[in-house]
Tab-separated table of C-alpha atoms in Angstrom:
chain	number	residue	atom	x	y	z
A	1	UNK	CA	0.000	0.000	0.000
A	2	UNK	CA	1.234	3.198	-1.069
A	3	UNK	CA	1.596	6.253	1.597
A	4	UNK	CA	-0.212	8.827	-1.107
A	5	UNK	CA	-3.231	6.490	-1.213
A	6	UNK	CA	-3.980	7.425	2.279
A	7	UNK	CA	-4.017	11.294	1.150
A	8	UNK	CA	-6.318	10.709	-1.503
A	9	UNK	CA	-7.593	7.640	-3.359
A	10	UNK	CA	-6.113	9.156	-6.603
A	11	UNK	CA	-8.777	7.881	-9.433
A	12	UNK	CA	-8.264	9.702	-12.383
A	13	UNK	CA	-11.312	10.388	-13.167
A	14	UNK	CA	-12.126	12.376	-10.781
A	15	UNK	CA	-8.864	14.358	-10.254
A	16	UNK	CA	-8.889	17.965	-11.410
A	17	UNK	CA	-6.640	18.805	-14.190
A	18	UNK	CA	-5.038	21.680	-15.437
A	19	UNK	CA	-3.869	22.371	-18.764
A	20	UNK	CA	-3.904	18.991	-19.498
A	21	UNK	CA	-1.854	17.396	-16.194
A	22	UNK	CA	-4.103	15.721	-13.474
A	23	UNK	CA	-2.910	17.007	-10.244
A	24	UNK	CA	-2.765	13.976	-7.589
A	25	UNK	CA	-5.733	14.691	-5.416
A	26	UNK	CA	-9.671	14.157	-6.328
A	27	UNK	CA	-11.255	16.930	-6.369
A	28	UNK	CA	-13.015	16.476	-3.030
A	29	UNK	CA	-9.954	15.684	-1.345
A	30	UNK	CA	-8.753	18.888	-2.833
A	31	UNK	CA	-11.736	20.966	-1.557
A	32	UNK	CA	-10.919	19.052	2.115
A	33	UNK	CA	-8.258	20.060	2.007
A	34	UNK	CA	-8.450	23.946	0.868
A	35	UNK	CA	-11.064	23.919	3.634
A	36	UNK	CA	-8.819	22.844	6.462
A	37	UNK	CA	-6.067	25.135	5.372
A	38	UNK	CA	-8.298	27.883	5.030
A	39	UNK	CA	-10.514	27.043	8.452
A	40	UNK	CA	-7.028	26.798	10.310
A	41	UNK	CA	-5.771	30.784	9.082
A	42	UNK	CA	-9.271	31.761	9.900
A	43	UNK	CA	-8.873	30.410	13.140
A	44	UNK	CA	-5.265	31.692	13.980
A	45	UNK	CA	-6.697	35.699	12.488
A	46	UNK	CA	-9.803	35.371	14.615
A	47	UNK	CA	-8.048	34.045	17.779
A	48	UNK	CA	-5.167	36.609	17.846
A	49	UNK	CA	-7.397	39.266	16.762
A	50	UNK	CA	-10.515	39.494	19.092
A	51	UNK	CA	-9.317	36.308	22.003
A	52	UNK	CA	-12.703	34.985	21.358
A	53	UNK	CA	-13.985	32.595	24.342
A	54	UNK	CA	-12.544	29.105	24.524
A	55	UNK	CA	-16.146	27.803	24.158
A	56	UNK	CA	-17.518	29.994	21.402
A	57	UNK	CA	-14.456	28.824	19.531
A	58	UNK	CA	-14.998	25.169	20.186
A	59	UNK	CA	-18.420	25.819	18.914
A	60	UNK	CA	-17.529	26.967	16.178
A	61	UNK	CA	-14.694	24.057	15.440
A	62	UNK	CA	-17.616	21.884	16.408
A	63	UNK	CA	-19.961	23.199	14.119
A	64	UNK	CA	-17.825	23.434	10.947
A	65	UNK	CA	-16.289	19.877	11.446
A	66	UNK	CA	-19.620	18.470	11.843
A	67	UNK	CA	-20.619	18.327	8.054
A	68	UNK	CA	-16.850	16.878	7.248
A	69	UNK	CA	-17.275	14.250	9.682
A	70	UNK	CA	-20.722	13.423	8.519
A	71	UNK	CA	-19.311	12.744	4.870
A	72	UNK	CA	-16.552	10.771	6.160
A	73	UNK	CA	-19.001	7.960	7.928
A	74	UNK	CA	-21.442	7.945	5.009
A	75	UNK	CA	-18.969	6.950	2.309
């Protein structure tokens, strides 16, 4: 078993390509992925920028990671 197929199952067909190449993640896994990045430099700005409560930010952790979780036990 190959590390990168724990990353991303890698089908071609539904990888995203651009200008011709496919790039090695499906384009859900890419989206994931985006979304984490994006959810954890949200997190650092809004943290360092207003020291939100501990428990309005676990909320809010909780309530965005809910849907991702929910996709990850139905497939």
């Amino acid at each position: 078993m190959k590390l990168s197929t724990l990353i991303c199952h890698r089908i071609p067909e539904r990888c995203i390509k651009i200008k011709g190449k496919i790039i090695p993640l499906c384009a859900r896994c890419f989206g994931l992925y985006l979304g984490i990045l994006i959810g954890f430099l949200i997190s650092i700005v809004l943290n360092i920028a207003s020291k939100l409560n501990k428990v309005i930010m676990l909320s809010l952790v909780t309530g965005f990671t809910l849907p991702l979780a929910v996709d990850g036990i139905t497939q």
